[in-house]
Coordinates of C-alpha atoms and ligand atoms in Angstrom, one line a residue:
X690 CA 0.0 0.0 0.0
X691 CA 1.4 3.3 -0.8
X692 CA 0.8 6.7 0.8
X693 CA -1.4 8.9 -1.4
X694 CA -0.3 12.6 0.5
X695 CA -1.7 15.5 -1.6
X696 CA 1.9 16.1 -3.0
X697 CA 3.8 13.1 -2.9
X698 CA 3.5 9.4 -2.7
X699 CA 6.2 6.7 -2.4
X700 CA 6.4 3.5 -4.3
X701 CA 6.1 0.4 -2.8
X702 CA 9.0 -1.3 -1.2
X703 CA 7.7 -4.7 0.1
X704 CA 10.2 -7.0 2.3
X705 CA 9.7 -10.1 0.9
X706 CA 8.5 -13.1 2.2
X707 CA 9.9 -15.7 0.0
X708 CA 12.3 -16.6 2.5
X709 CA 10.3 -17.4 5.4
X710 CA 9.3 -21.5 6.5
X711 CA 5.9 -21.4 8.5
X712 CA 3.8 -24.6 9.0
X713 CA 0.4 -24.8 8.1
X714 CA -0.2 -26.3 11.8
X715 CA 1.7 -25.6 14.6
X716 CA 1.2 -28.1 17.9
X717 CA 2.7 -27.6 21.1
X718 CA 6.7 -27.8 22.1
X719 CA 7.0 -29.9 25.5
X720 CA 9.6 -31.7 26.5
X721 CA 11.7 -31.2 23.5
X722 CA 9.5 -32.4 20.9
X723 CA 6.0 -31.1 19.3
X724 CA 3.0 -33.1 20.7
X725 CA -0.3 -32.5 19.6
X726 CA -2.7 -30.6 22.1
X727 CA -5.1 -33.5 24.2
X728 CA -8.4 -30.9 23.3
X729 CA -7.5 -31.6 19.7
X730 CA -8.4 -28.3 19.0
X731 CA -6.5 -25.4 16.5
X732 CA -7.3 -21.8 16.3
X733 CA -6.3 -19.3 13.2
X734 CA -3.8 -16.7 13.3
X735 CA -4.6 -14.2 10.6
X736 CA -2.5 -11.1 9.1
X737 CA -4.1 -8.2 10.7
X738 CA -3.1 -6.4 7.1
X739 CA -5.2 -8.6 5.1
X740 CA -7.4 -10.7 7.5
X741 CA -5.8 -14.2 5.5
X742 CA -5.1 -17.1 7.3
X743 CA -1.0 -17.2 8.1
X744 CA -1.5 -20.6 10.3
X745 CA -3.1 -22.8 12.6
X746 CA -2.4 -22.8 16.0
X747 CA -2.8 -25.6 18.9
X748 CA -4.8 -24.5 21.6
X749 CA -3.6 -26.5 24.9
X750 CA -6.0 -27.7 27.7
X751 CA -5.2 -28.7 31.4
X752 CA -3.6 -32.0 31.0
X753 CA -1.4 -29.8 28.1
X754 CA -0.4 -27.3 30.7
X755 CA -0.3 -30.3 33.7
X756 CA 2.2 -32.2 30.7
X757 CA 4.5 -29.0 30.4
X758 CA 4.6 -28.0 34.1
X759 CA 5.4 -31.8 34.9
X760 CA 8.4 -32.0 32.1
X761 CA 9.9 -28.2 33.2
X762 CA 10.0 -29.7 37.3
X763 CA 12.0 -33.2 35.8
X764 CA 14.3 -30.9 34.1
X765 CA 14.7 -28.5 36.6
X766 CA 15.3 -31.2 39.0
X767 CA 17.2 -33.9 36.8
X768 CA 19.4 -31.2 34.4
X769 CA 19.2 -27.6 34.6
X770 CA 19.6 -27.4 38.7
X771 CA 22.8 -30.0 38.5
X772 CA 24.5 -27.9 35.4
X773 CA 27.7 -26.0 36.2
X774 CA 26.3 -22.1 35.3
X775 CA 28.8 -21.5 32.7
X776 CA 27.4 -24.4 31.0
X777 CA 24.0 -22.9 31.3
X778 CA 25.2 -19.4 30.5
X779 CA 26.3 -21.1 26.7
X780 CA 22.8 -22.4 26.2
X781 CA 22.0 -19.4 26.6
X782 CA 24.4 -17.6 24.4
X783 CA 23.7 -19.9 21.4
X784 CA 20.1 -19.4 21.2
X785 CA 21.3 -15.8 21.2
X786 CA 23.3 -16.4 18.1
X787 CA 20.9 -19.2 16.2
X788 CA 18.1 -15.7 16.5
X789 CA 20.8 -13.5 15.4
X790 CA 21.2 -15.8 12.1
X791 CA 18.2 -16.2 11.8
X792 CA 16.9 -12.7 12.4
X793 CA 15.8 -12.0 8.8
X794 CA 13.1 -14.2 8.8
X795 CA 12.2 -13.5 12.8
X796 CA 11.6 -9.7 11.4
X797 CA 9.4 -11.1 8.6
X798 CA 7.1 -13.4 10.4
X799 CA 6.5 -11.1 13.6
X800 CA 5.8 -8.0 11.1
X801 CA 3.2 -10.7 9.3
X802 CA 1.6 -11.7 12.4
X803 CA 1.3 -8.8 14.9
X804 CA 0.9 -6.0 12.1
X805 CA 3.9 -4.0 12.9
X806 CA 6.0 -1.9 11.0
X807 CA 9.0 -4.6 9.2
X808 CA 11.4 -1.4 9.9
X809 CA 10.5 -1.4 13.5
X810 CA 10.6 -5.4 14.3
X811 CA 13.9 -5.6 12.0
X812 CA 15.5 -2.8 13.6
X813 CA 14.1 -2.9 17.2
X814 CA 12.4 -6.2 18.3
X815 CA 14.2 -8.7 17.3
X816 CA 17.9 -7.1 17.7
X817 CA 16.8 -5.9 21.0
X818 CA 15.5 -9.6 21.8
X819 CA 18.7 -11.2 20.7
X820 CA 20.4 -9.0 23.2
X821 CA 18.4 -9.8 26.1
X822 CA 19.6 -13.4 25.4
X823 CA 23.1 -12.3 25.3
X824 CA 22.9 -10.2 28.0
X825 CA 21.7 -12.8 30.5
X826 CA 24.1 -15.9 29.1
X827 CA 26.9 -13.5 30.6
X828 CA 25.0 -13.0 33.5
X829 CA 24.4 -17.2 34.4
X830 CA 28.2 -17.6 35.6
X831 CA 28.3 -14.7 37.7
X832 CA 25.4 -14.6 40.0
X833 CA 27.4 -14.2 43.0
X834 CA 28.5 -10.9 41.3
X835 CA 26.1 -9.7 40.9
X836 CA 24.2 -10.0 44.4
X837 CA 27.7 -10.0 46.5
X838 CA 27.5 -11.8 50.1
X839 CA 24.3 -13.4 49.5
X840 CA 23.4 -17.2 48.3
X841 CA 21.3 -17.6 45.0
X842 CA 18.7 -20.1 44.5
X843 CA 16.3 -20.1 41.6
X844 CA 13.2 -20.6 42.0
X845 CA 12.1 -23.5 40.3
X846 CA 9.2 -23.8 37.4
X847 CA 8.5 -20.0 36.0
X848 CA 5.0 -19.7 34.0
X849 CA 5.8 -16.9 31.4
X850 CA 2.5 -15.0 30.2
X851 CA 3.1 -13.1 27.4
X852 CA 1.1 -10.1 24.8
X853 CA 0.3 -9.1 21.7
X854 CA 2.2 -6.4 21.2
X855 CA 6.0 -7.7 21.2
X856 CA 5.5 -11.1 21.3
X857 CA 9.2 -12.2 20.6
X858 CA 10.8 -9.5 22.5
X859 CA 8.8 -10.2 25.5
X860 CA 9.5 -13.9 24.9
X861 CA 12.9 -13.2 25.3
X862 CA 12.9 -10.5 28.4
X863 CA 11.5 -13.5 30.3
X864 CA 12.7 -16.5 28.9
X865 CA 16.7 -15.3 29.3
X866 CA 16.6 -14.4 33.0
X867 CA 14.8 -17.0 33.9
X868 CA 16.7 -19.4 32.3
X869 CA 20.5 -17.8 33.3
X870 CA 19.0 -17.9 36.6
X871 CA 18.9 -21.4 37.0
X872 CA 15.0 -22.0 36.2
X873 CA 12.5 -24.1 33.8
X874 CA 10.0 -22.3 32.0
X875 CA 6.5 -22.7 30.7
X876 CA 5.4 -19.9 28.2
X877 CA 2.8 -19.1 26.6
X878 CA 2.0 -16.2 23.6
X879 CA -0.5 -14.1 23.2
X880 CA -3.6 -15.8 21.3
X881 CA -3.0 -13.3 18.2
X882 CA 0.8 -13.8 17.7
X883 CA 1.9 -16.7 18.7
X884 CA 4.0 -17.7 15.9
X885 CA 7.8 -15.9 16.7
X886 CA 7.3 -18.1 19.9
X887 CA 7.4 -20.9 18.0
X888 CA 9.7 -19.6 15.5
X889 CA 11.5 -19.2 19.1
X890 CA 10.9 -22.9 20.0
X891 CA 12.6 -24.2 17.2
X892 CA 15.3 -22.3 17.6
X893 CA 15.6 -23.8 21.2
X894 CA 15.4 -26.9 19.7
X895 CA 18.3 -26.3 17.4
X896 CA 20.2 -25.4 20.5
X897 CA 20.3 -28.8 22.1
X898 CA 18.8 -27.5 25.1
X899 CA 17.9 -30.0 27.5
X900 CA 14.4 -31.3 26.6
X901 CA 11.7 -29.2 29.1
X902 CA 14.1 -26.4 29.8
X903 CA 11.9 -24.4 27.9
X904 CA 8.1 -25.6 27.7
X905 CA 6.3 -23.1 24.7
X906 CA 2.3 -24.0 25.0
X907 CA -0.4 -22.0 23.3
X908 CA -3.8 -20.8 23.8
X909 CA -6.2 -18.4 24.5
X910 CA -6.8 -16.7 28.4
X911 CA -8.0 -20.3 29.8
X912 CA -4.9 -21.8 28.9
X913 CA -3.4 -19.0 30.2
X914 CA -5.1 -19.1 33.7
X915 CA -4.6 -23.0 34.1
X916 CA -0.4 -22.4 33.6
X917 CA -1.2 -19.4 36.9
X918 CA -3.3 -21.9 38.7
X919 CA -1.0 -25.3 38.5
X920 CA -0.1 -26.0 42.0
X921 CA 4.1 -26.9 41.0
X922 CA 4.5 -23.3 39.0
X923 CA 6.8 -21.3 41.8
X924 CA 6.6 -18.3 39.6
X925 CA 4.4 -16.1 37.2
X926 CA 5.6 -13.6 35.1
X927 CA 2.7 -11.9 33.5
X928 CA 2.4 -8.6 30.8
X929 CA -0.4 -7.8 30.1
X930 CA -3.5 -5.9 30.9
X931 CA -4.3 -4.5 34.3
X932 CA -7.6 -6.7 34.0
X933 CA -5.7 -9.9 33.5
X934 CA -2.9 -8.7 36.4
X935 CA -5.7 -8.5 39.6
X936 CA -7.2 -11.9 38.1
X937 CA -3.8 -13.4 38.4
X938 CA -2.7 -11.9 41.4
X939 CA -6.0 -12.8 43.1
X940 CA -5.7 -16.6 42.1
X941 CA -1.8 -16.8 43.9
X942 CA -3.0 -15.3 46.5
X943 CA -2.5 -17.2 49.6
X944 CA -0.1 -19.4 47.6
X945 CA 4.0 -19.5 47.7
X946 CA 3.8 -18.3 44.2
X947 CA 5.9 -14.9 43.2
X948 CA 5.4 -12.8 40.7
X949 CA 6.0 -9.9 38.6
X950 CA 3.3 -8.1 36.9
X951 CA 4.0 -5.7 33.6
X952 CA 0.8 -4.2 33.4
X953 CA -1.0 -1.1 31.5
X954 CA 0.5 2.9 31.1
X955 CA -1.2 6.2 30.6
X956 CA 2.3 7.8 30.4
X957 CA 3.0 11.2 30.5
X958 CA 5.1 12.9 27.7
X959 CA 6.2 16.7 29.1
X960 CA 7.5 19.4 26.9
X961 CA 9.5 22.2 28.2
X962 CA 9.1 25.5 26.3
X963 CA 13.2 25.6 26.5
X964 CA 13.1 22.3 24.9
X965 CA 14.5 21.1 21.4
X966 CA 11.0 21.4 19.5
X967 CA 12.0 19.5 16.6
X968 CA 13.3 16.5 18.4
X969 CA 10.7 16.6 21.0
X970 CA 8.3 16.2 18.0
X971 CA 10.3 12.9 16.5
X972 CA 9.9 12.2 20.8
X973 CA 5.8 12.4 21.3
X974 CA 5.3 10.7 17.3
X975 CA 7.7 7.9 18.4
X976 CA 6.1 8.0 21.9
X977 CA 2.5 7.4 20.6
X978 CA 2.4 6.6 17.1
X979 CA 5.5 3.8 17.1
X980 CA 4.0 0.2 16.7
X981 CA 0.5 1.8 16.5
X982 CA 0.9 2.9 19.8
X983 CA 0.6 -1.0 21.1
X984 CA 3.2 0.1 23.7
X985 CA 2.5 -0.8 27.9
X986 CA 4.8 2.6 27.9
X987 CA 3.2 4.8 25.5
X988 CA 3.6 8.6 25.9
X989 CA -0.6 8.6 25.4
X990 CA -0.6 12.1 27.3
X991 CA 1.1 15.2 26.3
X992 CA 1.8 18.0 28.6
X993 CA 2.7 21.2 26.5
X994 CA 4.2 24.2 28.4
X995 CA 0.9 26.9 27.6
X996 CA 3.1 29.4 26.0
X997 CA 4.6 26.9 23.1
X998 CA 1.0 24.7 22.9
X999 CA -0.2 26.5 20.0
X1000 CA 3.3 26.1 17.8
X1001 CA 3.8 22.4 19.0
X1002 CA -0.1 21.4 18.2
X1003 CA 1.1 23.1 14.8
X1004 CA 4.3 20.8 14.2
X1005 CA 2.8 18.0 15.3
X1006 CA -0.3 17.8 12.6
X1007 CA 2.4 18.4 10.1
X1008 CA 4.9 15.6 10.7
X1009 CA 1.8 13.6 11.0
X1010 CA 0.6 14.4 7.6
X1011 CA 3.8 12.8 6.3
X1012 CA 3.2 9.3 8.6
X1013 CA 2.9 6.6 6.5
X1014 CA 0.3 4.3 7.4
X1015 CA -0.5 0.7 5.7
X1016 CA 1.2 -2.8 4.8
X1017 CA 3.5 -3.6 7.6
X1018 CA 6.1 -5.2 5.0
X1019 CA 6.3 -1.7 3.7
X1020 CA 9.6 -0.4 4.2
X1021 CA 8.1 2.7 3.9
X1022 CA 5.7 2.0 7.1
X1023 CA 5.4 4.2 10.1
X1024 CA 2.5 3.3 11.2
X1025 CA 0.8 -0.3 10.5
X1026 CA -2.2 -2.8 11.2
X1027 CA -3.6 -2.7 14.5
X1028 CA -3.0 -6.0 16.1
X1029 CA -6.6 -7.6 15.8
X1030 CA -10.9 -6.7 14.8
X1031 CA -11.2 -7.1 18.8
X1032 CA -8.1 -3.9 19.6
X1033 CA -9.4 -2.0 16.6
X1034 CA -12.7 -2.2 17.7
X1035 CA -11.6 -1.1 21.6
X1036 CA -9.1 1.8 19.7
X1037 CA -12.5 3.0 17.6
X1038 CA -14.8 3.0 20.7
X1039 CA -12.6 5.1 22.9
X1040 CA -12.3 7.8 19.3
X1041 CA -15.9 7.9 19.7
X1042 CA -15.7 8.8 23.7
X1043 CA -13.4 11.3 22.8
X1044 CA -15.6 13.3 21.0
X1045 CA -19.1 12.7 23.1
X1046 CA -17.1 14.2 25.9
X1047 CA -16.3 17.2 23.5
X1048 CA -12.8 16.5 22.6
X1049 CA -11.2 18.4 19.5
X1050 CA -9.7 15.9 17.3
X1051 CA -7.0 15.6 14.6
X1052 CA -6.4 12.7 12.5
X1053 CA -3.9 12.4 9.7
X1054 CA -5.5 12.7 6.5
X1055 CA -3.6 9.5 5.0
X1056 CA -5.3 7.1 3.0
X1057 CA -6.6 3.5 4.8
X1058 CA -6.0 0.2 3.3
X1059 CA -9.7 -0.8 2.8
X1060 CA -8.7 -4.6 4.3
X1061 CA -7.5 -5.2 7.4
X1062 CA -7.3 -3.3 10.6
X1063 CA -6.3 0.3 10.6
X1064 CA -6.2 3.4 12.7
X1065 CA -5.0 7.0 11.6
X1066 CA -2.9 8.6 14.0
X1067 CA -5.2 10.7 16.0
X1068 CA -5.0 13.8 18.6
X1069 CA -7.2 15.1 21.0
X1070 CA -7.1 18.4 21.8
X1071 CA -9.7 20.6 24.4
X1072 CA -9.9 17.6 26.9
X1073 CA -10.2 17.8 30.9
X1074 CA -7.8 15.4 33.1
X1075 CA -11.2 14.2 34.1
X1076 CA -11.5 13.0 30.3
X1077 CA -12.2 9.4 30.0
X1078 CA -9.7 9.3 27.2
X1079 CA -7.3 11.4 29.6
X1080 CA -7.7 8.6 32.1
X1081 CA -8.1 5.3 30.7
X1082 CA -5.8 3.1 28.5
X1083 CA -6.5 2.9 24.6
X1084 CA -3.6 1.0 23.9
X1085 CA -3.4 2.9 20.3
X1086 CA -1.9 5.2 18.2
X1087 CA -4.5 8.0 20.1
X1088 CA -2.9 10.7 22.0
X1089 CA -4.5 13.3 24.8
X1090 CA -2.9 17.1 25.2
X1091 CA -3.2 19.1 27.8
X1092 CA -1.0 22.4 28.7
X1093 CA 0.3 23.4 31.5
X1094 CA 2.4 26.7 33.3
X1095 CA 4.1 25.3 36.2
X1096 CA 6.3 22.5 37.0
X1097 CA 4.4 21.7 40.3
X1098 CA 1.4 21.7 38.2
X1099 CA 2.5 19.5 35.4
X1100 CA 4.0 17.2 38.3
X1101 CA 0.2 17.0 39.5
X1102 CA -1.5 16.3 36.4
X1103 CA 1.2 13.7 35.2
X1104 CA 0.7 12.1 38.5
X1105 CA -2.8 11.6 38.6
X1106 CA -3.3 8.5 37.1
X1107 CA -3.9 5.3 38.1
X1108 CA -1.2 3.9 36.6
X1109 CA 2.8 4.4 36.9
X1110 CA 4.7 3.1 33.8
X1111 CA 6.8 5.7 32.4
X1112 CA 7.0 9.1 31.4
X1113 CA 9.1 11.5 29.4
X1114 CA 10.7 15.1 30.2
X1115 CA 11.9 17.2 27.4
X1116 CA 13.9 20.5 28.7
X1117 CA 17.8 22.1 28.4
X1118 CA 17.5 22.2 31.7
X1119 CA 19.3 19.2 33.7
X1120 CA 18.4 20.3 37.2
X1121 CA 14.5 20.4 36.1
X1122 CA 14.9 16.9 35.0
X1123 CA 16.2 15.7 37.9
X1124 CA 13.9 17.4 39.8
X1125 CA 10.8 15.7 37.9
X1126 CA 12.2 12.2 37.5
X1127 CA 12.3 12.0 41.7
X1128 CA 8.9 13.6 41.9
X1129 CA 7.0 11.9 38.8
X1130 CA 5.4 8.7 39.5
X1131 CA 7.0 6.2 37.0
X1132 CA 9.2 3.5 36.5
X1133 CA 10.7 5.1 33.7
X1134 CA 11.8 8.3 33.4
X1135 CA 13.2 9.2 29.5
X1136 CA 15.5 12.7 29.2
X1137 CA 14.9 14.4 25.9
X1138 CA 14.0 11.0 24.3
X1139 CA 11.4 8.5 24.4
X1140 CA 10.6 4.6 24.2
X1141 CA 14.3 3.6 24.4
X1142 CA 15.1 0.5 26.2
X1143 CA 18.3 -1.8 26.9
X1144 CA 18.8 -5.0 28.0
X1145 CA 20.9 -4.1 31.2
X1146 CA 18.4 -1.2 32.4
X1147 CA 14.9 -2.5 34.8
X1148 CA 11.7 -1.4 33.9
X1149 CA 8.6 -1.8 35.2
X1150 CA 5.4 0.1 36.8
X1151 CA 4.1 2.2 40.1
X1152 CA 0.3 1.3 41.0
X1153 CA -2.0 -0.6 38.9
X1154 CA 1.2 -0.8 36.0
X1155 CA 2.1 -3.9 38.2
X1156 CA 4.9 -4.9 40.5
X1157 CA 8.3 -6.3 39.7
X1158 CA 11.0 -5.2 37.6
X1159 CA 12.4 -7.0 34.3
X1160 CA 16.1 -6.5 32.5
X1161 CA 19.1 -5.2 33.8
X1162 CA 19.8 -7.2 37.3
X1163 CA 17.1 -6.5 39.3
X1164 CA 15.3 -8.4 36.4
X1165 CA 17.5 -11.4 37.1
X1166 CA 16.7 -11.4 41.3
X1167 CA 12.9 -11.4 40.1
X1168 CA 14.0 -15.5 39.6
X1169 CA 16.1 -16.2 42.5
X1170 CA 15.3 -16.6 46.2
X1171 CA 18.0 -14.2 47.8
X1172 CA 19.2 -15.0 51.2
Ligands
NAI1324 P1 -4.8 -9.8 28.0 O1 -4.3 -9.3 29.2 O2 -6.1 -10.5 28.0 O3 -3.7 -10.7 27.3 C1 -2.4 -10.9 27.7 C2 -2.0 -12.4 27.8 O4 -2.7 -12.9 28.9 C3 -2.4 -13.2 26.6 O5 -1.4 -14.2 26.5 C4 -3.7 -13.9 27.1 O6 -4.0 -15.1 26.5 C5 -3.4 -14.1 28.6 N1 -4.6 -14.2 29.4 C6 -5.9 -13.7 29.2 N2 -6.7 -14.0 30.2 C7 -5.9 -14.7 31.2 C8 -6.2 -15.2 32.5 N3 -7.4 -15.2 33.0 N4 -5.2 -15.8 33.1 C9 -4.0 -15.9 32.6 N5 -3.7 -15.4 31.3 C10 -4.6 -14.8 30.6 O7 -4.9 -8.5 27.0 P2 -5.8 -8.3 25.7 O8 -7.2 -8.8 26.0 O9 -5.2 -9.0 24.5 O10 -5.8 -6.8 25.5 C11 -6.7 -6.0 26.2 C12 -6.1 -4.7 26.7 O11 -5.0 -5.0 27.6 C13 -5.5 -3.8 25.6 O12 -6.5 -3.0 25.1 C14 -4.5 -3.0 26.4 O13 -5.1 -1.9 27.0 C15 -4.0 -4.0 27.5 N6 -2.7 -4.6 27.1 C16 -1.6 -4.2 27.8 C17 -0.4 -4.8 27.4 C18 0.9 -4.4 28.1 O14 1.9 -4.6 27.5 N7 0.8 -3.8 29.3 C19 -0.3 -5.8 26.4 C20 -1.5 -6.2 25.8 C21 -2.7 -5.6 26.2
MG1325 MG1 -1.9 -12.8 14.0

């Protein structure tokens, strides 16, 4: 799909797909090998850019999840426990480089499945999942380093719980701790894009892990909720939404289980009048508009200094004019297919809300694929921190703005919210930054910059963005027992 802008329009570039291998059928990887699902049941994975069938995917049951729990404990207590770390650590570091050879065709089949941009999964997910994995396998050997004067233990069986909306990166950011940690994992993707997880699972296989290491099941939410409710899982990791979080953290209640929880964001984007207007622009389009604003971090709300509103407002709804939008193979992408009917449909409800509660909006004037699931970039403007759309997550490319004179009242308004994810602060100024990253509310705080992320640095949430932190070490404790 091209862009059709009034005075110019760029010819397709299409990745091509020629060298990707997908199954028809995908069934489920315990133990090593791919067994067939004991509900007998598949479901379909489309393309969210043209609604066709990519594959069909297993959908596990109880004694599936009771079969993959059972083979992680063997493993964890016949193999993995026993190995010397640095042996583990090179497990580790070769599925690290089988992903990095293979990254081509990792790029192709998450862009195909999830709807996002090919630059974006080429360039960010996938290289930033390889390095997760190669972070960690240094990290296996050296535990004792890293938490000095204090014994390590892991914890055992880890169930993994995974979303939509970087399925292999967030594959990796809990597989590669867990496993340099010393545990066993069960995982299982998101219902929509499950298939870099078995992309993942082959490349595990490749490895010569030790069969049950690394259990990859899939399903929908009850397959989900029987891996958080098996009585031998010593560990859930969970991202996902806020609703999902309190269900699981309501079911392990009472239980030995721990977990961290990588919830929703209603994250605050703040712009300085002193700040670098034409990079703090590239900042609030990459904080909402990158991967269709399917980000648990999104910069959804803008804060604008009043006196510089009216000129940023006015740069903004030009760059967006030349945003791309359409086929996710598209080089050209910026903006792509919205990850499913059901996210569209949430994305277009909350537009609607927007303007019953008298919003102004602003949407790109780009042309729409007419197949397939798509969502102009859009701005409010005129809304009330009361603003449902102000408050709640829309988990797409939609962005709130709201002005402000004061730092103590930006710090307010930033903070109220019932979430805690991350936020941005654009300003020359260092000693205003580190004045609002101790007072803001957020996991994340970015300087002059926005969604960047790294293998060795923690993030996580405040409040209802959920508990726990992943990366960096303190995402490697989140597996041990520390004593
Ligand atoms: P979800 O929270 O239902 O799905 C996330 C994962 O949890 C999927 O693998 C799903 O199969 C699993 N799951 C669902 N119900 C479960 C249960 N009872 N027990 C255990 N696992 C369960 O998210 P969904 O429905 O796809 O998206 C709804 C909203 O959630 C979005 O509009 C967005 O606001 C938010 N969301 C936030 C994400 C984040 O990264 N923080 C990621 C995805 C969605
Ligand atoms: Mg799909």
């Amino acid at each position: 799909m091209t862009s059709k802008n009034k005075n110019w329009e760029y010819s397709p570039s299409l990745e091509g797909t020629g060298h990707i291998k997908l199954k028809k059928k995908y069934d489920l990887f315990i133990n090593g090998k791919w067994v067939k699902s004991s509900s007998k049941k598949y479901f379909k994975t489309i393309n969210p850019n043209d609604e066709k069938l990519i594959a069909e995917i297993s959908h596990a049951n109880q004694k599936d999840v009771d079969l993959a729990v059972n083979s992680a404990r063997k493993a964890y207590d016949t193999v993995w426990s026993k190995m010397p770390a640095n042996e583990r650590g090179k497990y580790i570091y070769r599925i690290a480089r089988i992903m990095q050879e293979r990254a081509k065709e990792l790029a192709v089949i998450e862009s195909l499945d999830s709807g996002k941009p090919i630059r974006e999964a080429r360039d960010i997910d996938i290289p930033l999942a390889c390095n997760h994995f190669f972070y960690y396998a240094g990290w296996a050997d050296k535990l004792d380093y890293a938490f000095p004067n204090r014994k390590t233990k892991p914890l055992g069986v880890a169930g993994q719980i995974i979303p939509w909306n970087f399925p292999l990166l967030m594959a990796a950011w809990k597989i590669a701790p867990a496993l340099a940690a010393g545990n066993t994992v069960v995982l299982k993707p998101a219902e929509t894009t499950s298939l870099t997880a078995l992309k993942l699972a082959e490349i595990i296989e490749e490895s010569g892990l030790p069969a049950g290491v690394v259990n990859i099941i899939t399903g929908h939410g009850d397959t989900g909720a029987s891996i958080v409710n098996h009585p031998d899982i010593n560990k859930i990791a969970f991202t996902g939404s806020t609703g999902v979080g309190k269900i699981i953290q309501k079911a392990i209640a009472g239980t030995d289980k721990k977990a961290t929880l990588e919830l929703g964001g209603k994250s605050a984007n703040i712009i300085f009048d002193d700040a670098p207007l034409d990079q703090a622009i590239e900042g609030i389009v990459n904080g909402i508009f990158f991967n269709q604003g399917h980000v648990c971090c999104a910069g959804s709300r803008l804060f604008v200094q009043e006196n510089i509103a009216d000129k940023v407002i006015r740069k903004l709804k030009h760059r967006m004019k030349s945003l791309v939008v359409g086929n996710p193979l598209d080089k050209n992408t910026d903006v792509g297919a919205i990850n499913s009917k059901e996210q569209l449909h949430i994305i277009n409800k909350y537009i609607k809300l927007g303007k019953k509660e008298g919003a102004e909006i602003y949407q790109s004037e780009c042309s729409i694929p007419k197949k397939g699931f798509f969502c102009p970039p859009t701005i409010f403007t005129n809304v009330a921190q009361s603003s449902i759309i102000v408050q709640e997550e829309i988990f797409g490319p939609v962005l709130t703005i709201q002005t402000f004179r004061t730092v103590d009242e930006v710090i307010q308004k930033a903070n109220n919210t019932p979430f805690g994810l991350a936020a941005g602060v654009w300003t020359d100024k260092g000693s205003r930054i580190f004045n609002l990253t101790t007072k803001l509310k957020a996991g994340v705080v970015w300087a002059n910059t926005y969604n960047k992320f790294d293998p060795a640095s923690p993030f996580g949430g405040y409040k209802e963005s959920g508990f726990g932190r992943e990366g960096g070490m303190h995402g490697l404790s989140a597996y041990l027992k520390l004593s």
